[in-house]
Protein backbone atom coordinates (compact mmCIF):
# COMPACT_ATOMS: atom_id res chain seq x y z
CA UNK A 1 0.00 0.00 0.00
CA UNK A 2 1.26 3.52 -0.71
CA UNK A 3 0.03 6.76 0.80
CA UNK A 4 0.03 10.16 -0.79
CA UNK A 5 2.11 12.87 0.80
CA UNK A 6 0.48 16.22 1.59
CA UNK A 7 1.14 18.89 -1.05
CA UNK A 8 3.38 20.82 1.34
CA UNK A 9 5.65 17.80 1.65
CA UNK A 10 5.75 17.42 -2.11
CA UNK A 11 6.80 21.08 -2.39
CA UNK A 12 9.86 20.52 -0.19
CA UNK A 13 13.17 20.21 -2.01
CA UNK A 14 15.27 17.26 -0.78
CA UNK A 15 16.84 18.09 2.60
CA UNK A 16 20.43 18.79 1.76
CA UNK A 17 22.06 17.25 4.79
CA UNK A 18 20.09 14.01 4.51
CA UNK A 19 21.40 13.65 0.94
CA UNK A 20 24.95 14.33 2.07
CA UNK A 21 24.71 11.85 4.91
CA UNK A 22 23.61 9.21 2.41
CA UNK A 23 26.54 9.99 0.13
CA UNK A 24 28.98 9.88 3.03
CA UNK A 25 27.59 6.53 4.21
CA UNK A 26 27.97 5.10 0.69
CA UNK A 27 31.62 6.23 0.43
CA UNK A 28 32.34 4.75 3.85
CA UNK A 29 30.66 1.48 2.85
CA UNK A 30 33.05 1.30 -0.12
CA UNK A 31 35.93 1.51 2.37
CA UNK A 32 36.89 5.10 1.51
CA UNK A 33 38.35 7.03 4.43
CA UNK A 34 36.14 10.03 3.90
CA UNK A 35 36.82 13.21 5.88
CA UNK A 36 33.54 15.02 6.32
CA UNK A 37 33.87 18.79 6.29
CA UNK A 38 30.23 19.09 5.43
CA UNK A 39 28.13 19.10 8.56
CA UNK A 40 27.97 21.73 11.28
CA UNK A 41 28.15 19.35 14.21
CA UNK A 42 31.07 20.18 16.52
CA UNK A 43 33.54 17.33 17.12
CA UNK A 44 34.66 18.89 20.42
CA UNK A 45 33.02 17.52 23.59
CA UNK A 46 30.76 19.43 25.94
CA UNK A 47 32.76 20.83 28.86
CA UNK A 48 33.22 18.49 31.84
CA UNK A 49 30.96 20.58 34.08
CA UNK A 50 28.11 20.03 31.62
CA UNK A 51 28.59 16.26 31.53
CA UNK A 52 28.80 16.13 35.33
CA UNK A 53 25.71 18.29 35.70
CA UNK A 54 23.83 16.15 33.16
CA UNK A 55 24.70 12.98 35.12
CA UNK A 56 23.52 14.53 38.37
CA UNK A 57 20.31 16.03 37.01
CA UNK A 58 19.35 12.98 34.94
CA UNK A 59 19.80 10.66 37.93
CA UNK A 60 17.20 12.58 39.92
CA UNK A 61 13.83 10.81 39.45
CA UNK A 62 12.01 14.10 40.06
CA UNK A 63 13.50 15.61 36.92
CA UNK A 64 11.74 13.22 34.55
CA UNK A 65 8.23 14.67 34.59
CA UNK A 66 6.76 16.97 31.98
CA UNK A 67 8.17 20.46 31.89
CA UNK A 68 6.11 23.61 31.34
CA UNK A 69 5.66 24.23 27.61
CA UNK A 70 7.29 27.64 27.95
CA UNK A 71 10.17 26.21 29.99
CA UNK A 72 10.97 25.89 33.70
CA UNK A 73 10.86 29.18 35.64
CA UNK A 74 14.53 28.88 36.70
CA UNK A 75 15.55 28.23 33.09
CA UNK A 76 13.74 31.36 31.94
CA UNK A 77 15.27 33.33 34.79
CA UNK A 78 18.75 32.11 33.78
CA UNK A 79 18.05 33.18 30.19
CA UNK A 80 16.95 36.69 31.20
CA UNK A 81 20.05 36.93 33.42
CA UNK A 82 22.31 35.81 30.59
CA UNK A 83 20.79 38.24 28.09
CA UNK A 84 21.40 41.05 30.58
CA UNK A 85 25.02 39.94 31.22
CA UNK A 86 25.90 39.18 27.64
CA UNK A 87 24.02 41.86 25.69
CA UNK A 88 22.76 44.26 28.35
CA UNK A 89 19.22 43.47 27.20
CA UNK A 90 16.38 43.61 29.75
CA UNK A 91 13.73 40.93 29.44
CA UNK A 92 10.87 39.64 31.55
CA UNK A 93 10.50 35.88 32.02
CA UNK A 94 7.38 35.91 29.82
CA UNK A 95 9.58 37.06 26.94
CA UNK A 96 11.43 33.73 26.97
CA UNK A 97 10.45 30.31 25.66
CA UNK A 98 12.56 27.14 25.99
CA UNK A 99 13.08 25.25 22.74
CA UNK A 100 13.98 21.71 21.71
CA UNK A 101 16.94 23.28 19.91
CA UNK A 102 16.64 26.55 17.99
CA UNK A 103 15.63 24.71 14.80
CA UNK A 104 12.36 23.69 16.42
CA UNK A 105 11.52 27.29 17.34
CA UNK A 106 12.50 28.59 13.91
CA UNK A 107 10.18 26.04 12.31
CA UNK A 108 7.31 26.53 14.75
CA UNK A 109 7.21 30.33 14.88
CA UNK A 110 5.73 30.41 11.37
CA UNK A 111 2.89 28.08 12.46
CA UNK A 112 1.69 30.79 14.81
CA UNK A 113 1.68 33.62 12.27
CA UNK A 114 1.81 32.38 8.67
CA UNK A 115 -1.35 31.53 6.74
CA UNK A 116 -1.39 29.61 3.46
CA UNK A 117 -0.06 31.88 0.71
CA UNK A 118 1.62 34.36 3.08
CA UNK A 119 5.05 35.52 1.98
CA UNK A 120 8.17 35.19 4.10
CA UNK A 121 11.46 36.93 3.29
CA UNK A 122 14.29 34.44 3.64
CA UNK A 123 18.01 35.01 3.11
CA UNK A 124 19.56 33.10 0.21
CA UNK A 125 21.95 31.33 0.70
CA UNK A 126 20.81 30.31 4.17
CA UNK A 127 20.11 27.56 6.64
CA UNK A 128 17.35 25.71 4.76
CA UNK A 129 14.89 25.62 7.66
CA UNK A 130 13.72 29.25 7.15
CA UNK A 131 12.39 28.52 3.66
CA UNK A 132 11.47 24.89 4.14
CA UNK A 133 10.73 23.65 7.68
CA UNK A 134 9.27 27.01 8.60
CA UNK A 135 7.69 28.64 5.53
CA UNK A 136 6.82 25.81 3.13
CA UNK A 137 5.59 23.51 5.88
CA UNK A 138 3.14 26.28 6.83
CA UNK A 139 1.99 26.59 3.22
CA UNK A 140 3.71 29.98 3.05
CA UNK A 141 5.76 31.27 0.13
CA UNK A 142 9.47 31.85 0.69
CA UNK A 143 10.74 35.02 -1.04
CA UNK A 144 14.54 34.90 -1.34
CA UNK A 145 16.63 37.91 -0.33
CA UNK A 146 19.90 37.48 -2.25
CA UNK A 147 23.03 37.62 -0.08
CA UNK A 148 25.70 38.70 -2.52
CA UNK A 149 29.44 38.82 -2.08
CA UNK A 150 29.55 42.46 -3.25
CA UNK A 151 27.21 43.34 -0.34
CA UNK A 152 29.28 41.37 2.18
CA UNK A 153 26.54 38.72 2.13
CA UNK A 154 23.96 41.09 3.61
CA UNK A 155 20.54 41.76 2.09
CA UNK A 156 20.23 45.11 0.33
CA UNK A 157 17.14 46.60 2.00
CA UNK A 158 17.00 49.34 -0.67
CA UNK A 159 16.10 46.86 -3.40
CA UNK A 160 14.18 44.10 -1.64
CA UNK A 161 10.59 43.85 -2.83
CA UNK A 162 8.58 43.30 0.32
CA UNK A 163 5.55 42.25 -1.70
CA UNK A 164 3.17 41.97 1.27
CA UNK A 165 5.57 39.69 3.16
CA UNK A 166 4.64 39.17 6.84
CA UNK A 167 7.85 37.79 8.23
CA UNK A 168 11.60 38.07 7.62
CA UNK A 169 14.39 35.75 8.73
CA UNK A 170 17.94 36.95 9.27
CA UNK A 171 20.94 35.02 10.57
CA UNK A 172 24.27 36.51 11.66
CA UNK A 173 26.86 35.18 12.27
CA UNK A 174 25.71 33.39 9.17
CA UNK A 175 25.49 29.80 8.15
CA UNK A 176 26.71 29.19 5.44
CA UNK A 177 28.52 32.45 4.54
CA UNK A 178 30.17 33.01 7.96
CA UNK A 179 29.42 36.73 7.46
CA UNK A 180 29.02 38.88 10.55
CA UNK A 181 27.29 42.23 11.01
CA UNK A 182 27.52 45.30 13.19
CA UNK A 183 24.82 47.18 15.04
CA UNK A 184 24.45 49.70 12.20
CA UNK A 185 23.23 46.92 9.92
CA UNK A 186 20.96 45.58 12.65
CA UNK A 187 19.42 49.03 13.07
CA UNK A 188 18.70 49.11 9.31
CA UNK A 189 17.09 45.67 9.63
CA UNK A 190 14.87 46.74 12.54
CA UNK A 191 13.82 49.94 10.73
CA UNK A 192 13.08 47.95 7.58
CA UNK A 193 10.96 45.49 9.56
CA UNK A 194 9.06 48.30 11.30
CA UNK A 195 8.50 50.30 8.10
CA UNK A 196 7.11 47.22 6.39
CA UNK A 197 5.18 45.62 9.23
CA UNK A 198 7.39 42.54 9.24
CA UNK A 199 7.96 40.13 12.09
CA UNK A 200 11.74 39.85 12.34
CA UNK A 201 13.02 36.38 13.24
CA UNK A 202 16.71 36.71 14.08
CA UNK A 203 18.74 33.50 14.31
CA UNK A 204 21.73 34.06 16.59
CA UNK A 205 22.73 30.39 16.99
CA UNK A 206 26.43 31.22 16.44
CA UNK A 207 26.65 34.31 18.65
CA UNK A 208 29.27 32.66 20.90
CA UNK A 209 31.46 30.99 18.27
CA UNK A 210 33.63 33.99 17.46
CA UNK A 211 37.30 34.76 16.83
CA UNK A 212 39.88 37.53 16.85
CA UNK A 213 38.09 39.40 19.63
CA UNK A 214 34.81 39.78 17.71
CA UNK A 215 31.62 39.67 19.86
CA UNK A 216 28.38 39.11 17.99
CA UNK A 217 25.57 41.52 18.89
CA UNK A 218 21.96 40.65 19.65
CA UNK A 219 19.26 42.27 17.56
CA UNK A 220 17.50 43.03 20.84
CA UNK A 221 20.24 45.55 21.65
CA UNK A 222 18.82 47.75 18.91
CA UNK A 223 16.31 50.50 19.69
CA UNK A 224 12.84 49.44 18.65
CA UNK A 225 13.77 45.76 18.14
CA UNK A 226 11.50 44.62 20.96
CA UNK A 227 8.52 45.86 18.89
CA UNK A 228 9.22 43.51 16.01
CA UNK A 229 11.88 40.90 16.76
CA UNK A 230 12.24 37.43 18.19
CA UNK A 231 15.77 36.06 18.56
CA UNK A 232 16.77 32.39 18.58
CA UNK A 233 19.66 31.00 20.61
CA UNK A 234 21.09 27.54 20.94
CA UNK A 235 23.22 25.54 23.36
CA UNK A 236 24.22 23.29 20.45
CA UNK A 237 27.22 25.21 19.17
CA UNK A 238 28.15 27.20 22.29
CA UNK A 239 28.37 24.18 24.58
CA UNK A 240 28.84 21.42 21.99
CA UNK A 241 25.44 19.97 22.89
CA UNK A 242 23.85 19.43 19.49
CA UNK A 243 22.21 16.14 20.49
CA UNK A 244 20.80 17.42 23.77
CA UNK A 245 18.25 19.56 21.91
CA UNK A 246 18.02 22.69 23.94
CA UNK A 247 17.74 26.33 22.93
CA UNK A 248 15.53 29.32 23.54
CA UNK A 249 13.78 32.24 21.92
CA UNK A 250 13.56 35.71 23.43
CA UNK A 251 12.07 39.04 22.45
CA UNK A 252 8.74 40.52 21.46
CA UNK A 253 6.09 39.19 23.83
CA UNK A 254 3.44 38.55 21.20
CA UNK A 255 5.87 36.57 19.06
CA UNK A 256 6.95 34.55 22.11
CA UNK A 257 3.29 33.99 23.09
CA UNK A 258 2.45 32.79 19.56
CA UNK A 259 5.35 30.37 19.49
CA UNK A 260 4.45 29.13 22.99
CA UNK A 261 0.82 28.57 21.91
CA UNK A 262 2.01 26.36 19.06
CA UNK A 263 4.35 24.46 21.35
CA UNK A 264 1.65 23.73 23.94
CA UNK A 265 -0.15 21.83 21.18
CA UNK A 266 2.92 19.95 19.95
CA UNK A 267 5.53 19.33 22.64
CA UNK A 268 5.91 19.77 26.36
CA UNK A 269 9.24 21.56 26.44
CA UNK A 270 12.78 20.18 26.71
CA UNK A 271 13.44 17.63 29.49
CA UNK A 272 13.58 19.24 32.92
CA UNK A 273 17.07 17.81 33.55
CA UNK A 274 18.39 19.34 30.33
CA UNK A 275 17.01 22.72 31.33
CA UNK A 276 18.75 22.43 34.72
CA UNK A 277 22.04 21.75 32.90
CA UNK A 278 21.37 24.74 30.67
CA UNK A 279 20.94 26.93 33.76
CA UNK A 280 24.43 25.81 34.86
CA UNK A 281 25.81 26.47 31.38
CA UNK A 282 24.53 30.05 31.26
CA UNK A 283 25.73 30.60 34.82
CA UNK A 284 29.30 29.87 33.65
CA UNK A 285 29.44 33.36 32.10
CA UNK A 286 30.83 35.97 34.43
CA UNK A 287 29.53 39.28 33.15
CA UNK A 288 29.66 39.41 29.37
CA UNK A 289 32.89 37.36 29.39
CA UNK A 290 32.60 33.85 27.96
CA UNK A 291 33.68 31.00 30.25
CA UNK A 292 37.25 29.66 29.99
CA UNK A 293 36.26 26.45 28.22
CA UNK A 294 34.56 28.47 25.48
CA UNK A 295 37.59 30.68 24.99
CA UNK A 296 39.73 27.52 24.62
CA UNK A 297 37.17 25.95 22.31
CA UNK A 298 37.17 28.99 20.05
CA UNK A 299 40.99 29.09 19.98
CA UNK A 300 41.03 25.48 18.78
CA UNK A 301 38.52 26.33 16.06
CA UNK A 302 40.43 29.47 15.11
CA UNK A 303 43.62 27.48 14.54
CA UNK A 304 41.75 25.11 12.24
CA UNK A 305 40.13 28.05 10.41
CA UNK A 306 43.56 29.58 9.81
CA UNK A 307 44.93 26.32 8.39
CA UNK A 308 41.97 25.87 6.07
CA UNK A 309 41.88 29.49 4.88
CA UNK A 310 45.67 29.57 4.34
CA UNK A 311 45.47 26.33 2.31
CA UNK A 312 42.70 27.72 0.10
CA UNK A 313 44.44 31.07 -0.36
CA UNK A 314 47.64 29.29 -1.45
CA UNK A 315 45.56 27.49 -4.06
CA UNK A 316 44.41 30.85 -5.42
CA UNK A 317 40.98 31.12 -3.79
CA UNK A 318 40.03 34.46 -2.29
CA UNK A 319 38.87 33.51 1.19
CA UNK A 320 38.57 35.69 4.27
CA UNK A 321 39.30 34.60 7.82
CA UNK A 322 35.73 34.81 9.10
CA UNK A 323 35.20 36.24 12.56
CA UNK A 324 32.59 33.66 13.57
CA UNK A 325 30.99 30.23 12.98
CA UNK A 326 32.88 27.10 11.96
CA UNK A 327 32.37 27.57 8.24
CA UNK A 328 34.45 28.78 5.34
CA UNK A 329 32.41 29.96 2.35
CA UNK A 330 34.46 29.59 -0.80
CA UNK A 331 33.81 31.19 -4.16
CA UNK A 332 34.92 28.12 -6.09
CA UNK A 333 35.10 29.80 -9.52
CA UNK A 334 33.22 26.88 -11.09
CA UNK A 335 29.96 24.98 -10.60
CA UNK A 336 29.62 24.08 -6.93
CA UNK A 337 29.00 20.46 -7.76
CA UNK A 338 32.21 20.15 -9.83
CA UNK A 339 34.23 21.40 -6.89
CA UNK A 340 32.44 19.05 -4.51
CA UNK A 341 32.99 16.08 -6.85
CA UNK A 342 36.69 16.89 -7.18
CA UNK A 343 37.09 16.84 -3.42
CA UNK A 344 35.02 13.69 -3.01
CA UNK A 345 37.51 11.97 -5.33
CA UNK A 346 40.26 12.67 -2.79
CA UNK A 347 38.03 11.66 0.14
CA UNK A 348 36.88 15.06 1.43
CA UNK A 349 33.17 15.86 1.69
CA UNK A 350 32.10 19.52 1.51
CA UNK A 351 28.69 21.08 0.88
CA UNK A 352 27.65 22.55 -2.48
CA UNK A 353 26.51 26.15 -2.03
CA UNK A 354 23.31 25.77 -4.04
CA UNK A 355 22.00 23.46 -1.31
CA UNK A 356 21.53 26.68 0.68
CA UNK A 357 19.60 28.44 -2.09
CA UNK A 358 20.12 29.42 -5.70
CA UNK A 359 22.39 32.38 -4.79
CA UNK A 360 24.76 29.86 -3.23
CA UNK A 361 25.58 28.39 -6.64
CA UNK A 362 29.28 28.85 -7.44
CA UNK A 363 30.23 28.50 -3.77
CA UNK A 364 30.92 25.65 -1.38
CA UNK A 365 30.75 25.54 2.40
CA UNK A 366 33.63 23.87 4.20
CA UNK A 367 33.34 23.22 7.94
CA UNK A 368 36.22 22.89 10.36
CA UNK A 369 34.59 20.51 12.80
CA UNK A 370 37.28 17.81 12.64
CA UNK A 371 40.29 17.37 14.96
CA UNK A 372 43.46 19.16 13.86
CA UNK A 373 45.19 16.02 12.52
CA UNK A 374 42.17 15.30 10.30
CA UNK A 375 42.07 18.96 9.22
CA UNK A 376 45.75 18.71 8.24
CA UNK A 377 45.04 15.54 6.26
CA UNK A 378 41.97 17.15 4.66
CA UNK A 379 43.97 20.25 3.68
CA UNK A 380 46.69 18.06 2.14
CA UNK A 381 44.03 16.25 0.14
CA UNK A 382 42.42 19.54 -0.96
CA UNK A 383 45.84 20.80 -2.08
CA UNK A 384 46.46 17.58 -4.03
CA UNK A 385 43.06 17.86 -5.75
CA UNK A 386 43.75 21.36 -7.06
CA UNK A 387 47.46 21.18 -7.73
C1 LIG B 1 22.03 29.02 11.40
C2 LIG B 1 21.54 27.90 12.24
N1 LIG B 1 20.49 28.09 13.02
C3 LIG B 1 19.98 27.12 13.80
C4 LIG B 1 20.55 25.87 13.80
C5 LIG B 1 19.91 24.79 14.64
O1 LIG B 1 20.57 24.54 15.80
P1 LIG B 1 19.88 23.74 17.00
O2 LIG B 1 18.53 23.32 16.57
O3 LIG B 1 20.77 22.59 17.26
O4 LIG B 1 19.81 24.72 18.13
C6 LIG B 1 21.66 25.60 13.00
C7 LIG B 1 22.26 24.26 12.98
O5 LIG B 1 23.15 23.94 12.25
C8 LIG B 1 22.16 26.65 12.20
O6 LIG B 1 23.23 26.47 11.41
GROMACS .gro file of N, CA, C and O in nm, residues 132-176:
model
  180
  132UNK      N    1   1.212   2.620   0.427
  132UNK     CA    2   1.147   2.489   0.414
  132UNK      C    3   1.068   2.450   0.539
  132UNK      O    4   0.945   2.452   0.539
  133UNK      N    5   1.141   2.412   0.646
  133UNK     CA    6   1.073   2.365   0.768
  133UNK      C    7   0.977   2.469   0.822
  133UNK      O    8   0.872   2.436   0.878
  134UNK      N    9   1.013   2.595   0.807
  134UNK     CA   10   0.927   2.701   0.860
  134UNK      C   11   0.822   2.742   0.757
  134UNK      O   12   0.703   2.716   0.775
  135UNK      N   13   0.865   2.802   0.645
  135UNK     CA   14   0.769   2.864   0.553
  135UNK      C   15   0.688   2.760   0.474
  135UNK      O   16   0.564   2.761   0.477
  136UNK      N   17   0.756   2.673   0.403
  136UNK     CA   18   0.682   2.581   0.313
  136UNK      C   19   0.593   2.487   0.394
  136UNK      O   20   0.480   2.460   0.356
  137UNK      N   21   0.643   2.443   0.509
  137UNK     CA   22   0.559   2.351   0.588
  137UNK      C   23   0.440   2.421   0.654
  137UNK      O   24   0.355   2.357   0.715
  138UNK      N   25   0.435   2.554   0.641
  138UNK     CA   26   0.314   2.628   0.683
  138UNK      C   27   0.237   2.675   0.561
  138UNK      O   28   0.153   2.766   0.574
  139UNK      N   29   0.265   2.619   0.447
  139UNK     CA   30   0.199   2.659   0.322
  139UNK      C   31   0.225   2.805   0.287
  139UNK      O   32   0.146   2.867   0.213
  140UNK      N   33   0.332   2.862   0.341
  140UNK     CA   34   0.371   2.998   0.305
  140UNK      C   35   0.459   2.996   0.181
  140UNK      O   36   0.497   2.889   0.130
  141UNK      N   37   0.493   3.117   0.135
  141UNK     CA   38   0.576   3.127   0.013
  141UNK      C   39   0.708   3.194   0.050
  141UNK      O   40   0.709   3.312   0.090
  142UNK      N   41   0.820   3.120   0.038
  142UNK     CA   42   0.947   3.185   0.069
  142UNK      C   43   0.988   3.282  -0.043
  142UNK      O   44   0.981   3.246  -0.161
  143UNK      N   45   1.026   3.403  -0.006
  143UNK     CA   46   1.074   3.502  -0.104
  143UNK      C   47   1.222   3.525  -0.075
  143UNK      O   48   1.256   3.580   0.031
  144UNK      N   49   1.311   3.479  -0.165
  144UNK     CA   50   1.454   3.490  -0.134
  144UNK      C   51   1.506   3.634  -0.134
  144UNK      O   52   1.469   3.712  -0.220
  145UNK      N   53   1.588   3.664  -0.034
  145UNK     CA   54   1.663   3.791  -0.033
  145UNK      C   55   1.807   3.754  -0.067
  145UNK      O   56   1.874   3.688   0.014
  146UNK      N   57   1.856   3.792  -0.186
  146UNK     CA   58   1.990   3.748  -0.225
  146UNK      C   59   2.098   3.804  -0.131
  146UNK      O   60   2.096   3.924  -0.100
  147UNK      N   61   2.187   3.718  -0.086
  147UNK     CA   62   2.303   3.762  -0.008
  147UNK      C   63   2.423   3.753  -0.100
  147UNK      O   64   2.472   3.643  -0.128
  148UNK      N   65   2.465   3.869  -0.149
  148UNK     CA   66   2.570   3.870  -0.252
  148UNK      C   67   2.704   3.909  -0.193
  148UNK      O   68   2.711   3.988  -0.097
  149UNK      N   69   2.809   3.855  -0.256
  149UNK     CA   70   2.944   3.882  -0.208
  149UNK      C   71   2.973   4.033  -0.209
  149UNK      O   72   3.033   4.086  -0.116
  150UNK      N   73   2.926   4.101  -0.316
  150UNK     CA   74   2.955   4.246  -0.325
  150UNK      C   75   2.886   4.326  -0.216
  150UNK      O   76   2.922   4.441  -0.190
  151UNK      N   77   2.786   4.267  -0.149
  151UNK     CA   78   2.721   4.334  -0.034
  151UNK      C   79   2.764   4.271   0.097
  151UNK      O   80   2.689   4.277   0.197
  152UNK      N   81   2.879   4.206   0.097
  152UNK     CA   82   2.928   4.137   0.218
  152UNK      C   83   2.826   4.037   0.271
  152UNK      O   84   2.810   4.019   0.393
  153UNK      N   85   2.754   3.975   0.180
  153UNK     CA   86   2.654   3.872   0.213
  153UNK      C   87   2.545   3.924   0.308
  153UNK      O   88   2.499   3.853   0.396
  154UNK      N   89   2.509   4.051   0.286
  154UNK     CA   90   2.396   4.109   0.361
  154UNK      C   91   2.287   4.144   0.262
  154UNK      O   92   2.316   4.179   0.147
  155UNK      N   93   2.160   4.137   0.302
  155UNK     CA   94   2.054   4.176   0.209
  155UNK      C   95   2.060   4.327   0.185
  155UNK      O   96   2.094   4.402   0.276
  156UNK      N   97   2.025   4.369   0.065
  156UNK     CA   98   2.023   4.511   0.033
  156UNK      C   99   1.879   4.560   0.052
  156UNK      O  100   1.794   4.540  -0.035
  157UNK      N  101   1.851   4.621   0.167
  157UNK     CA  102   1.714   4.660   0.200
  157UNK      C  103   1.656   4.763   0.102
  157UNK      O  104   1.537   4.781   0.093
  158UNK      N  105   1.747   4.832   0.030
  158UNK     CA  106   1.700   4.934  -0.067
  158UNK      C  107   1.626   4.868  -0.184
  158UNK      O  108   1.539   4.929  -0.243
  159UNK      N  109   1.666   4.746  -0.218
  159UNK     CA  110   1.610   4.686  -0.340
  159UNK      C  111   1.514   4.570  -0.315
  159UNK      O  112   1.450   4.522  -0.408
  160UNK      N  113   1.505   4.527  -0.190
  160UNK     CA  114   1.418   4.410  -0.164
  160UNK      C  115   1.272   4.448  -0.187
  160UNK      O  116   1.224   4.551  -0.138
  161UNK      N  117   1.203   4.363  -0.262
  161UNK     CA  118   1.059   4.385  -0.283
  161UNK      C  119   0.983   4.313  -0.171
  161UNK      O  120   0.983   4.191  -0.164
  162UNK      N  121   0.921   4.390  -0.086
  162UNK     CA  122   0.858   4.330   0.032
  162UNK      C  123   0.733   4.250  -0.010
  162UNK      O  124   0.704   4.143   0.044
  163UNK      N  125   0.662   4.302  -0.108
  163UNK     CA  126   0.555   4.225  -0.170
  163UNK      C  127   0.461   4.161  -0.067
  163UNK      O  128   0.437   4.041  -0.069
  164UNK      N  129   0.414   4.240   0.025
  164UNK     CA  130   0.317   4.197   0.127
  164UNK      C  131   0.371   4.084   0.217
  164UNK      O  132   0.291   4.007   0.273
  165UNK      N  133   0.502   4.073   0.226
  165UNK     CA  134   0.557   3.969   0.316
  165UNK      C  135   0.517   4.002   0.460
  165UNK      O  136   0.500   4.119   0.496
  166UNK      N  137   0.503   3.897   0.544
  166UNK     CA  138   0.464   3.917   0.684
  166UNK      C  139   0.581   3.897   0.780
  166UNK      O  140   0.577   3.942   0.893
  167UNK      N  141   0.680   3.822   0.731
  167UNK     CA  142   0.785   3.779   0.823
  167UNK      C  143   0.918   3.785   0.749
  167UNK      O  144   0.921   3.768   0.626
  168UNK      N  145   1.026   3.808   0.824
  168UNK     CA  146   1.160   3.807   0.762
  168UNK      C  147   1.254   3.731   0.856
  168UNK      O  148   1.255   3.755   0.977
  169UNK      N  149   1.334   3.643   0.797
  169UNK     CA  150   1.439   3.575   0.873
  169UNK      C  151   1.574   3.640   0.843
  169UNK      O  152   1.602   3.676   0.728
  170UNK      N  153   1.655   3.653   0.945
  170UNK     CA  154   1.794   3.695   0.927
  170UNK      C  155   1.880   3.608   1.017
  170UNK      O  156   1.833   3.563   1.123
  171UNK      N  157   2.003   3.586   0.978
  171UNK     CA  158   2.094   3.502   1.057
  171UNK      C  159   2.238   3.553   1.045
  171UNK      O  160   2.299   3.541   0.942
  172UNK      N  161   2.286   3.611   1.154
  172UNK     CA  162   2.427   3.651   1.166
  172UNK      C  163   2.472   3.622   1.307
  172UNK      O  164   2.396   3.650   1.399
  173UNK      N  165   2.593   3.572   1.324
  173UNK     CA  166   2.686   3.518   1.227
  173UNK      C  167   2.618   3.411   1.141
  173UNK      O  168   2.539   3.331   1.193
  174UNK      N  169   2.652   3.412   1.014
  174UNK     CA  170   2.571   3.339   0.917
  174UNK      C  171   2.622   3.200   0.885
  174UNK      O  172   2.741   3.177   0.865
  175UNK      N  173   2.528   3.109   0.878
  175UNK     CA  174   2.549   2.980   0.815
  175UNK      C  175   2.476   2.989   0.681
  175UNK      O  176   2.356   3.016   0.682
  176UNK      N  177   2.538   2.975   0.567
  176UNK     CA  178   2.671   2.919   0.544
  176UNK      C  179   2.782   3.021   0.518
  176UNK      O  180   2.896   2.983   0.505
   0.00000   0.00000   0.00000
